[in-house]
Coordinates of C-alpha atoms and ligand atoms in Angstrom, one line a residue:
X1 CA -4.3 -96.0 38.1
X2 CA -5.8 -94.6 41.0
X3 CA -7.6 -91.5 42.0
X4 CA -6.6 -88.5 43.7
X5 CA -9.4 -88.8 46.3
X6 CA -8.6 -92.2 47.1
X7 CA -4.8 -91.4 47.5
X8 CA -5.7 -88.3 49.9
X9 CA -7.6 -90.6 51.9
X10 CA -4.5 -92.9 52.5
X11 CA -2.4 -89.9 52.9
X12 CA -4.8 -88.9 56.0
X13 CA -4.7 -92.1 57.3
X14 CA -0.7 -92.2 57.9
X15 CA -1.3 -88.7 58.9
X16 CA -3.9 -89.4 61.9
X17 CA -1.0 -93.0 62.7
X18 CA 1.5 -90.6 63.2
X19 CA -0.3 -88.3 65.5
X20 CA -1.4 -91.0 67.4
X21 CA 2.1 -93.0 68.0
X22 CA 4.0 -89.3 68.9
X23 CA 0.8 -88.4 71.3
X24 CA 1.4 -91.9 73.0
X25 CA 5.7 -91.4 73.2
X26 CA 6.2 -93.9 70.4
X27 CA 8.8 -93.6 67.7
X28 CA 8.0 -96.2 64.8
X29 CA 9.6 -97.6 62.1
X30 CA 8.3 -98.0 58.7
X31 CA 7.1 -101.0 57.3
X32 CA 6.1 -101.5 53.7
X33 CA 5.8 -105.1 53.1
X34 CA 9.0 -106.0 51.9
X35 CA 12.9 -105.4 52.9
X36 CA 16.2 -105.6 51.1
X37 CA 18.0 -104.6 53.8
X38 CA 20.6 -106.7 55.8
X39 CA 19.1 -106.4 59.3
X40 CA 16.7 -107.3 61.6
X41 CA 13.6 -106.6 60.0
X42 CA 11.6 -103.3 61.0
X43 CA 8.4 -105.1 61.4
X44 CA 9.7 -106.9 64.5
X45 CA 9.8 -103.0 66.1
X46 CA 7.6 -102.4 68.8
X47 CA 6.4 -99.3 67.2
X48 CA 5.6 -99.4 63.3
X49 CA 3.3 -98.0 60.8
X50 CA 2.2 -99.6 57.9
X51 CA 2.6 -98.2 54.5
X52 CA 1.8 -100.9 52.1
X53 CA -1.4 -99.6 51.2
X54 CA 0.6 -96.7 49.3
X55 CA 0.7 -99.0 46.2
X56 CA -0.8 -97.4 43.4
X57 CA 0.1 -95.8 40.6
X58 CA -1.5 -91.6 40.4
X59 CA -0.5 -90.5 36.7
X60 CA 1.9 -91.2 33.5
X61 CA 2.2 -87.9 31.0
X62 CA 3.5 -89.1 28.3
X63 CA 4.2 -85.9 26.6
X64 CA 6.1 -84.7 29.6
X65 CA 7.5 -87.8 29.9
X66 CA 7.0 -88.1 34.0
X67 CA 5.1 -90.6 36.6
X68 CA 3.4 -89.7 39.6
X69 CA 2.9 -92.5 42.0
X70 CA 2.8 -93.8 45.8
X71 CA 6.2 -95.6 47.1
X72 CA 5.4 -98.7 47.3
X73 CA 5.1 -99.3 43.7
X74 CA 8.0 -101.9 43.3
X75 CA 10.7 -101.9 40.5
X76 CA 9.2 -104.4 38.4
X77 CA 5.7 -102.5 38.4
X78 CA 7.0 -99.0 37.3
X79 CA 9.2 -100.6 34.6
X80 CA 6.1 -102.3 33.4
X81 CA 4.2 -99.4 33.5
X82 CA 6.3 -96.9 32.1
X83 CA 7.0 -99.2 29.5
X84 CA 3.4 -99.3 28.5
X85 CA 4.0 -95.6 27.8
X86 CA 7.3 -96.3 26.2
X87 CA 9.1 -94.9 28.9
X88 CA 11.6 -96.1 31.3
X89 CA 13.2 -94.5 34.3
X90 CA 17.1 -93.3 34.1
X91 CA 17.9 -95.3 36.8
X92 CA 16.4 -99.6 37.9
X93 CA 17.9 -100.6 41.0
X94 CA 18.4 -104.3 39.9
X95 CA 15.8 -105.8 42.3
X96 CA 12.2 -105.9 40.9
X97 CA 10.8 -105.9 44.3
X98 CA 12.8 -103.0 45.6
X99 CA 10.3 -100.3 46.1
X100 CA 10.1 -96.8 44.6
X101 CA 10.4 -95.4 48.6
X102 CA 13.0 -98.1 49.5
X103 CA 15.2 -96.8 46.9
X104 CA 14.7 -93.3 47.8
X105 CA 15.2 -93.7 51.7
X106 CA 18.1 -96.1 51.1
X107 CA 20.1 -94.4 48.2
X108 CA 19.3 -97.2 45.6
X109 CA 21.2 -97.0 42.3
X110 CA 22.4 -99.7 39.0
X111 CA 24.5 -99.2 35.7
X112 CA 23.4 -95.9 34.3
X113 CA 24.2 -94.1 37.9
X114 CA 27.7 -93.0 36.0
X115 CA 25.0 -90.3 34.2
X116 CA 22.4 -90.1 36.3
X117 CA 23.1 -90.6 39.8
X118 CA 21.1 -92.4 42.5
X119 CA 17.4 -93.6 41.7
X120 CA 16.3 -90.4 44.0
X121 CA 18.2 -87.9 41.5
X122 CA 14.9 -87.7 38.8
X123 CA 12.6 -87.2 41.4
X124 CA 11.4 -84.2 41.2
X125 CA 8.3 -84.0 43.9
X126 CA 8.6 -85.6 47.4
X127 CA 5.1 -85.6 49.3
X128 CA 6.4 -86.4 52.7
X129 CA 4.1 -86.7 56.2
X130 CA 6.6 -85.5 58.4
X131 CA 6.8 -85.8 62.4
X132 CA 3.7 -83.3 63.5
X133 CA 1.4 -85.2 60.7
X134 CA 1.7 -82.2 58.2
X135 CA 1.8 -82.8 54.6
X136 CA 4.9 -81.3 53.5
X137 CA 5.5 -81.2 49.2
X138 CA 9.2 -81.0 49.4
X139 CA 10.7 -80.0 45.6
X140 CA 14.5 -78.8 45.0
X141 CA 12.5 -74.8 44.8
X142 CA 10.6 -75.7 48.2
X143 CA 11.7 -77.1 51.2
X144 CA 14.5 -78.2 49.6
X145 CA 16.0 -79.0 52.6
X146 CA 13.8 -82.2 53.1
X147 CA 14.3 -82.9 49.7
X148 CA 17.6 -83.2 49.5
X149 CA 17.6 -84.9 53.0
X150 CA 15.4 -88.0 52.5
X151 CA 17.8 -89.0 50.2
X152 CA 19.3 -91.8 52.3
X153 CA 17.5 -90.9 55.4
X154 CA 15.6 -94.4 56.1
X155 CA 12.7 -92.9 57.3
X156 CA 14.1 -90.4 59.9
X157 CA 12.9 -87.6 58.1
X158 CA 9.3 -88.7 57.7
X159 CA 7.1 -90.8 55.6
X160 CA 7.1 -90.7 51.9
X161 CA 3.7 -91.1 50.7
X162 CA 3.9 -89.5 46.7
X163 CA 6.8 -89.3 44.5
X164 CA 6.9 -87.6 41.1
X165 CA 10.0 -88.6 38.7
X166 CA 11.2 -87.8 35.5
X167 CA 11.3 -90.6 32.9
X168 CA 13.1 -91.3 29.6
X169 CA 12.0 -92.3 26.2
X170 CA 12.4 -96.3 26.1
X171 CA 14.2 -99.0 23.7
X172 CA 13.8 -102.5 23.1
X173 CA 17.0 -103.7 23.9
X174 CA 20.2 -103.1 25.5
X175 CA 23.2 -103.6 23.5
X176 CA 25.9 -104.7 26.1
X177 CA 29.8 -105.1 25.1
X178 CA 31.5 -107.2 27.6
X179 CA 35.1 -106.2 27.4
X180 CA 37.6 -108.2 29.8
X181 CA 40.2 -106.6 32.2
X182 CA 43.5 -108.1 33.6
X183 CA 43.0 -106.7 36.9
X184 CA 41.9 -103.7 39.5
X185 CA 44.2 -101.2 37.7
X186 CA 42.5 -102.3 34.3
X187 CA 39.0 -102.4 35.3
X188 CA 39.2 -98.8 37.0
X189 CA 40.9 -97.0 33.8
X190 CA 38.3 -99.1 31.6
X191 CA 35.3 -97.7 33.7
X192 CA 37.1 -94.5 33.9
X193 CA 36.9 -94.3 29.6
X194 CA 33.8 -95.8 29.1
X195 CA 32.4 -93.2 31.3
X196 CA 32.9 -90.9 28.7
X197 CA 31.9 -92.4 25.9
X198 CA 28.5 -92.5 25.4
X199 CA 27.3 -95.1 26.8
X200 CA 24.0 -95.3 28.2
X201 CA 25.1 -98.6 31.0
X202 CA 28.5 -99.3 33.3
X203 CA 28.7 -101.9 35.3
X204 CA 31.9 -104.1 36.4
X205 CA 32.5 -108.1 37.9
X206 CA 36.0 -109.4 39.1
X207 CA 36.0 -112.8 39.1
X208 CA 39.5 -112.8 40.8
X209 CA 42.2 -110.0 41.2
X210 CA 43.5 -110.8 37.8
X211 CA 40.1 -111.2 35.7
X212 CA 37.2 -109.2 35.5
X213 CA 34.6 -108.0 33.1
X214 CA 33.4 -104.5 32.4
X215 CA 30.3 -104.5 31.0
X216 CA 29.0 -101.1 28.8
X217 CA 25.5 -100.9 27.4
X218 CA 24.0 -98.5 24.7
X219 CA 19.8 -98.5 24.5
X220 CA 19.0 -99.6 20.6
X221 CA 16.1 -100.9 18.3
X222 CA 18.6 -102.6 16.2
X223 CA 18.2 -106.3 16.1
X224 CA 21.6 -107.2 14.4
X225 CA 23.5 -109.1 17.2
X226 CA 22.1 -113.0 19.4
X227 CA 19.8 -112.3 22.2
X228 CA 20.2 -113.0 25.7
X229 CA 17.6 -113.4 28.2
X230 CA 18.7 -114.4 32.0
X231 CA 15.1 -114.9 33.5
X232 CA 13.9 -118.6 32.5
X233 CA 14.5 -121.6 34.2
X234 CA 16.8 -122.5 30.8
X235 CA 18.9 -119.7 31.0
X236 CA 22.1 -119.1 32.6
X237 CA 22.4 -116.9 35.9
X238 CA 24.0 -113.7 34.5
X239 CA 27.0 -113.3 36.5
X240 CA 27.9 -117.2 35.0
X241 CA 27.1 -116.0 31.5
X242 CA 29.4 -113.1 32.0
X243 CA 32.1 -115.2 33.9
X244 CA 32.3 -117.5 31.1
X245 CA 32.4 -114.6 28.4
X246 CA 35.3 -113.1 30.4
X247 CA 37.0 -116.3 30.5
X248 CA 36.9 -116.8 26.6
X249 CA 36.8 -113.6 24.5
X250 CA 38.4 -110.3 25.2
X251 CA 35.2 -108.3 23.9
X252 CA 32.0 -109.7 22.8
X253 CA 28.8 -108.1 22.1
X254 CA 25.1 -109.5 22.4
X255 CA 21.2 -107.8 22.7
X256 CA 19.4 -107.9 25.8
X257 CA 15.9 -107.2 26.0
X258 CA 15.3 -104.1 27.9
X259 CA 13.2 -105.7 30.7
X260 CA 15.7 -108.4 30.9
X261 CA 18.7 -106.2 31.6
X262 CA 17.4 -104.1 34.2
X263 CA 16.9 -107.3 36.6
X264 CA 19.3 -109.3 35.1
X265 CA 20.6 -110.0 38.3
X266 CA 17.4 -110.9 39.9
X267 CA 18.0 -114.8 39.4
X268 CA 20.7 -115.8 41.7
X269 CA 20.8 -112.2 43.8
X270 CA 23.6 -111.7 41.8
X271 CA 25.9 -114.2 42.9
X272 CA 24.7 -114.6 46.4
X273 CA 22.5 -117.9 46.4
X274 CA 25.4 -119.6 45.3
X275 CA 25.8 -119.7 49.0
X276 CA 22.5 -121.3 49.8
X277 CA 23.5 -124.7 47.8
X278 CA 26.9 -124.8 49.9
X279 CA 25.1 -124.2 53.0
X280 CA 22.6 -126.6 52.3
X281 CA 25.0 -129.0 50.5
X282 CA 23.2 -128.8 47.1
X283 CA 25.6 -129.5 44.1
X284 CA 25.9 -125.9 42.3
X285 CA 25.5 -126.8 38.6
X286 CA 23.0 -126.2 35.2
X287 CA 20.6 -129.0 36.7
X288 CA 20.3 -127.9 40.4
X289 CA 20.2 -124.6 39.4
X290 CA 17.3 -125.2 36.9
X291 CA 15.3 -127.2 38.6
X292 CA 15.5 -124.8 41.8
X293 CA 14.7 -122.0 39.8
X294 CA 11.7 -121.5 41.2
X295 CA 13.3 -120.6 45.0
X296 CA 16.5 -118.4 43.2
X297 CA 15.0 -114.8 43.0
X298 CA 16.3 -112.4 44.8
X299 CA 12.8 -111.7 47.0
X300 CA 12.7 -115.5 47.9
X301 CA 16.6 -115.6 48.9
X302 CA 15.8 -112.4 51.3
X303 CA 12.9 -114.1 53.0
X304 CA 14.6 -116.9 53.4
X305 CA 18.0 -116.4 53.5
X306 CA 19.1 -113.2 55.0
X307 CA 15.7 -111.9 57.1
X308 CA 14.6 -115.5 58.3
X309 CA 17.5 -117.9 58.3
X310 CA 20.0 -114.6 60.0
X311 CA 22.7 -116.1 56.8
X312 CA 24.0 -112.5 57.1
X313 CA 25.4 -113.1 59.7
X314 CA 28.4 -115.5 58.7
X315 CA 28.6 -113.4 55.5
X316 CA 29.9 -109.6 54.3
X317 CA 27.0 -108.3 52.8
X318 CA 28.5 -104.6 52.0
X319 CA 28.6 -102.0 49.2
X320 CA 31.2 -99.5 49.8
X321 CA 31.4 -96.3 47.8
X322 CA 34.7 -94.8 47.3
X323 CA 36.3 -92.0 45.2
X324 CA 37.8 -93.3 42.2
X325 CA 41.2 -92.4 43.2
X326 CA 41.0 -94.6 46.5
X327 CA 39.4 -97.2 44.5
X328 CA 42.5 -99.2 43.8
X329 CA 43.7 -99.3 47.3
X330 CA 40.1 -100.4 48.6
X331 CA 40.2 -103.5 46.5
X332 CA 43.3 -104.3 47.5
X333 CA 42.5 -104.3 50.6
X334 CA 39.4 -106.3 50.3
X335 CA 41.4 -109.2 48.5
X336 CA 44.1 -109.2 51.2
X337 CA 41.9 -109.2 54.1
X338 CA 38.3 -110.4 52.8
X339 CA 39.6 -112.3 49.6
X340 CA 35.9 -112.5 48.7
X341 CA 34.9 -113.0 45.1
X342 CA 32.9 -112.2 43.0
X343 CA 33.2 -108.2 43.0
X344 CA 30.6 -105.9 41.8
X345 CA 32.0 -102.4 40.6
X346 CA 29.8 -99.6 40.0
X347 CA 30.7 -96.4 38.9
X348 CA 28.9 -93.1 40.2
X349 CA 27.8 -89.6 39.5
X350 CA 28.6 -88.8 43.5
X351 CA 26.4 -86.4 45.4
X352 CA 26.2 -83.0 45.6
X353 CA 23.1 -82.0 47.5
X354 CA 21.8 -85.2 49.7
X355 CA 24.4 -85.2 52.2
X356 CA 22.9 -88.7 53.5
X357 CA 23.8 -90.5 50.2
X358 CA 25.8 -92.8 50.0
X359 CA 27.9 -91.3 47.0
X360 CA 28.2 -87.8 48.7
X361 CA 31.6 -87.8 48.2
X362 CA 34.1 -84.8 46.9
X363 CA 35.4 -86.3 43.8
X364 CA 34.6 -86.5 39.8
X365 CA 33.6 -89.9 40.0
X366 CA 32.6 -92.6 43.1
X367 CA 33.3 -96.2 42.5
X368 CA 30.7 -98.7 44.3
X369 CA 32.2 -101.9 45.0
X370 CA 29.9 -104.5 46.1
X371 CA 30.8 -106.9 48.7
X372 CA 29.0 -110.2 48.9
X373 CA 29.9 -113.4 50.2
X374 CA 31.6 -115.4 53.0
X375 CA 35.2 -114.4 54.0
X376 CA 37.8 -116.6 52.5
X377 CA 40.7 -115.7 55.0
X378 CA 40.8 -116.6 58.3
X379 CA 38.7 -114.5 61.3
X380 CA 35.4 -113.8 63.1
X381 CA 32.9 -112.5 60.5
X382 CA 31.6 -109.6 62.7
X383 CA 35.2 -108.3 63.6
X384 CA 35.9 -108.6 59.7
X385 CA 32.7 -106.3 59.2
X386 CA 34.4 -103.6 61.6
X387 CA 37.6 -104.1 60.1
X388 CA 36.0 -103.4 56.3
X389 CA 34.0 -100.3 58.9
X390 CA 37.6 -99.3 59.8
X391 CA 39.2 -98.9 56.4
X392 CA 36.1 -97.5 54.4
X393 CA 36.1 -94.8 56.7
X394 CA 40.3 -94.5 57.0
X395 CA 40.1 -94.1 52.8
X396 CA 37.0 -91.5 53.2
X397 CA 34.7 -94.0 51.7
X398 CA 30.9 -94.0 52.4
X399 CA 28.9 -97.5 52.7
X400 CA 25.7 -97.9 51.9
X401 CA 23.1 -98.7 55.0
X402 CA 20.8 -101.2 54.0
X403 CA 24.0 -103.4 55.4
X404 CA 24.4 -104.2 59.0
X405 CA 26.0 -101.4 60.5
X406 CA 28.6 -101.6 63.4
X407 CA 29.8 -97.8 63.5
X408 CA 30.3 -95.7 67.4
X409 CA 28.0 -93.0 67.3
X410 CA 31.4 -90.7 67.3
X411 CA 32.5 -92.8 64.2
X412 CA 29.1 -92.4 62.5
X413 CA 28.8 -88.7 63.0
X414 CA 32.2 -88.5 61.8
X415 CA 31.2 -89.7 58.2
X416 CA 27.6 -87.9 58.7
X417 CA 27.0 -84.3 59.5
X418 CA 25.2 -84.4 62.8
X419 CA 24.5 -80.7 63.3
X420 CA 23.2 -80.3 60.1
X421 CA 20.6 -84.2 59.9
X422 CA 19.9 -82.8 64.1
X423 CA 18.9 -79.4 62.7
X424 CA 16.6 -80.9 59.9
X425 CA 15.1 -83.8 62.3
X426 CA 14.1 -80.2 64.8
X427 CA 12.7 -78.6 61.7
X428 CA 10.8 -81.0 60.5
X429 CA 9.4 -82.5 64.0
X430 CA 11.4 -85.2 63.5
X431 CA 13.3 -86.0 66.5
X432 CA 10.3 -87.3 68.8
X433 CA 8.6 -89.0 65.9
X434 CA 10.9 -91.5 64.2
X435 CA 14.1 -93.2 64.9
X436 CA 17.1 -91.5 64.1
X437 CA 18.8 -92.8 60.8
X438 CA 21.8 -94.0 63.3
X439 CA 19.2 -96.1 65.4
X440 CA 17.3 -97.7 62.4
X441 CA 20.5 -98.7 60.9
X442 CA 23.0 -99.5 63.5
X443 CA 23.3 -103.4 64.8
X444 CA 24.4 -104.5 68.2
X445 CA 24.0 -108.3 67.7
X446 CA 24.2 -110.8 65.0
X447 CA 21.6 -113.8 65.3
X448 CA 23.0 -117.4 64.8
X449 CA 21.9 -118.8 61.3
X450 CA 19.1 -121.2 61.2
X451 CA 18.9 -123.8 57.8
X452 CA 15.8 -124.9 59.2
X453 CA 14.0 -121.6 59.3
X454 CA 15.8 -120.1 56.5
X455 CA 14.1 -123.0 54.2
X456 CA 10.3 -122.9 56.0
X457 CA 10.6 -119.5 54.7
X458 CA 11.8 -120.1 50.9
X459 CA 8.7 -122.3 50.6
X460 CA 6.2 -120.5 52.5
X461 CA 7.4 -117.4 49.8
X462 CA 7.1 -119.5 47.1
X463 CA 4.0 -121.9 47.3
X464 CA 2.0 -119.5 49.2
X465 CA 2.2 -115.8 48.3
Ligands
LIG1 C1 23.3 -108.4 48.0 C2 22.7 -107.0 47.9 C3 23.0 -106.3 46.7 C4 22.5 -105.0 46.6 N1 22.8 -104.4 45.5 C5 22.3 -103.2 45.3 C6 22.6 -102.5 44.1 O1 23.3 -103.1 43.3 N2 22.1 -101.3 43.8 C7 21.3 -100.8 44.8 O2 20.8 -99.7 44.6 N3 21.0 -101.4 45.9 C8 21.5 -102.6 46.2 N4 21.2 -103.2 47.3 C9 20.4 -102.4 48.3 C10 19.0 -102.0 48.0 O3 18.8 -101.4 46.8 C11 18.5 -101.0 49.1 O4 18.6 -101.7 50.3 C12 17.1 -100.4 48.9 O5 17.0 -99.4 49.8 C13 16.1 -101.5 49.2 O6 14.8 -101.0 49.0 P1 13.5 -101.7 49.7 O7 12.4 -101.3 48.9 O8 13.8 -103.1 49.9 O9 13.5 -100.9 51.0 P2 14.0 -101.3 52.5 O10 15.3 -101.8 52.5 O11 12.9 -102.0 53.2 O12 13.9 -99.8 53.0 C14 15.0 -98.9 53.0 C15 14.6 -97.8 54.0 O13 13.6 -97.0 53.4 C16 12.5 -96.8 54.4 N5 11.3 -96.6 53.7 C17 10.7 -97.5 52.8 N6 9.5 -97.0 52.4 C18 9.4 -95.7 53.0 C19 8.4 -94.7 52.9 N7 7.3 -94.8 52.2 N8 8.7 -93.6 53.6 C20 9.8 -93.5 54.4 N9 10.7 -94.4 54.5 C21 10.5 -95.5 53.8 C22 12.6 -98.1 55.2 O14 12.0 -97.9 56.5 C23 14.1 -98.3 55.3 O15 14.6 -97.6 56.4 C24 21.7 -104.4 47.6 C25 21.4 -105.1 48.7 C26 21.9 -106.4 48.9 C27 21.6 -107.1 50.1

């Protein structure tokens, strides 16, 4: 835990970088460290400032159940922490190094987003250093504008420097009742139920168009079921365990430890390092994938894989969030044109306020469906990216824009609303200090894949940080 003096002190310090970059005509980007998102990294701006120094924790109240910390506390840490306190948050984004601010400025969400919407939803305080170097406290009673807007704003709006969440009371494990589905048709109506019943977790896999697996999980302290655990080198990648479940029971209940099930997808980026062994002709079984284990986290794969080795760019690497009622004709879609698999499905609470998020959407309930993989029918991986582009936005669907992002200005103003992000960006002197959200996200050109830098990488991230 660290003082408030100390944090003031870092807060002026951003304060006095951003002065000094708008007095000089620059407009940075933020850097923090670490990136999950799928393009070139911001630290290879010209212009950046540095916020990794914003990674300490301020205050847990335990009797008011709430954290107060700097944003680039990473997943992992503030599920550690709160759990010390026997709290969790409502809502993990799966990734234990995605950061607290990441999540916020990129619309983050996981499994219990069905009740609680995005990771930004239980925030309740935003201190934010916006384009003039003012400290702004942006809460949904003042300036709610801003608070609203840096939902999904990827540092356009300013830089987040304290956040203040509400936080739940915690439980040792999560029950989770695998229950397989015949198809798209199946998996929506099952989500669609489940939704209502109680449940504290909803997340969704197809395996193919005719198999899937929708997975529901309730918090309890009752050790009556096996247990599960998905982080050793000895245990299964979850997506596998849940493949084969899928493949050989129609329901089937187990316990998963509580810390366990929040990044149970952190070994194997869900699915996606699967990938790596066929790119680097590595056999994909138990063996190869235990004795690898060190390399198959998620913040390995990044360095390596996606932000060094450019493997994005032969792959779709896209969430798109749809209302449930275009759902059905989004997947079919996919399969006919993509025909990638795995699927992720996600159901959300959508937006009603943060007109940046990615599930601000006019519907009772959004559907995420997470893209991953390389293409199995025939084309040019970029144009298939503007295709998917084309459709999401022909159904009304959103996508989320830690992906690459091809969109026409015209095209992305007509999903965002320009008037109202310029009017903000004016407000909040904005506009000559920071990139626009379309400029930080949009990508002109896709770099050729390089094996040979992609692995350097893995093992400079593993042996020596
Ligand atoms: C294969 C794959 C699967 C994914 N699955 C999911 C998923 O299931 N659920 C989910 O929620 N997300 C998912 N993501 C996306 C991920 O959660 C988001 O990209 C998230 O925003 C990453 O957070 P980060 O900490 O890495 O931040 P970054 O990606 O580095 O940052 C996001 C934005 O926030 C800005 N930012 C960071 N810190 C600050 C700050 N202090 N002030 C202002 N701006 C700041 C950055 O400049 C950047 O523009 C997935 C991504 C991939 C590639």
């Amino acid at each position: 835990m660290d003082g408030e003096q100390a944090h003031r002190e870092r807060v002026e310090q951003i304060a006095a970088v951003v002065n000094e970059a708008r007095e000089r005509g620059e407009k940075p980007r933020i850097v923090h460290g670490s990136s999950h998102s799928v393009r070139p990294g911001d630290d290879e701006a010209d212009a950046a400032i540095h916020v990794e120094a914003l990674h300490h924790f301020i205050e847990v109240d335990e009797e008011e159940q709430t954290v107060r910390m700097e944003p680039d506390i990473t997943m992992r840490e503030l599920v550690n922490k709160t759990l010390e306190h026997g709290l969790i948050p409502h809502v993990v984004p799966e990734f234990p190094t995605i950061t607290v601010g990441g999540a916020i400025q990129g619309g983050a969400g996981e499994s219990s987003c069905f009740r609680y919407g995005l990771f930004g939803d239980h925030c309740t305080e935003f201190e934010i250093v916006t384009g003039d170097g003012e400290v702004v406290t942006a809460t949904r009673e003042q300036h709610e504008d801003l608070f609203h807007g840096a939902m999904g704003s990827y540092g356009s709006l300013g830089i987040l420097t304290e956040v203040s969440m509400d936080l739940l009371p915690a439980k040792d494990y999560v029950k989770l009742t695998y229950i397989t589905v015949n198809g798209f048709e199946d998996a929506i109506r099952v989500m669609e139920e489940e939704c209502e019943s109680g449940a504290d977790f909803i997340d969704g896999i197809m395996f193919s168009r005719d198999r899937g697996v929708i997975m529901v999980g309730k918090l309890t302290e009752e050790e009556d079921l096996p247990v599960s655990r998905f982080s050793r080198a000895r245990d299964e990648w979850f997506y596998l365990h849940a493949d084969s479940i899928s493949r050989n029971h129609a329901r089937y209940e187990e316990l998963i430890p509580i810390k366990e099930y929040f990044f149970r997808y952190d070994i194997g980026a869900f699915w996606a390092i699967k990938y790596g062994f066929e790119d680097m002709h590595i056999p994909f079984n138990r063996l190869t994938r235990t004795v690898l284990h060190p390399f198959m986290n998620t913040a390995i794969a990044y360095k390596g894989g996606i932000h060094a080795g450019n493997f994005s760019s032969e792959y779709i690497i896209q969430d798109i969030i749809t209302r449930q009622e275009d759902t059905l004709e989004m997947l079919e879609w996919t399969h006919d044109n993509l025909g990638i698999y795995p699927l992720w499905l996600l159901p959300l609470k959508p937006e009603e306020d943060a007109k940046l998020a990615p599930s601000y959407l006019e519907t009772d309930l959004a559907i995420n469906i997470g893209i991953w993989g390389r293409p199995q029918r025939d084309g040019i991986p970029r144009e298939q990216k503007q295709q998917l582009e084309d459709k999401q936005i022909a159904v009304g669907a959103r996508k989320t824009l830690y992906a690459q992002q091809f969109y026409t200005e015209n095209e992305f103003w007509s999903i965002y609303d320009h008037d109202w992000y310029q009017e903000l960006r004016d407000r909040y002197d904005a506009t000559d200090a920071f990139p626009s959200v379309y400029e930080i996200t949009h990508v002109d050109t896709l770099p050729e894949p390089s094996i040979r830098k992609s692995f350097r990488a893995m093992v400079k991230a593993t042996f020596l940080s």
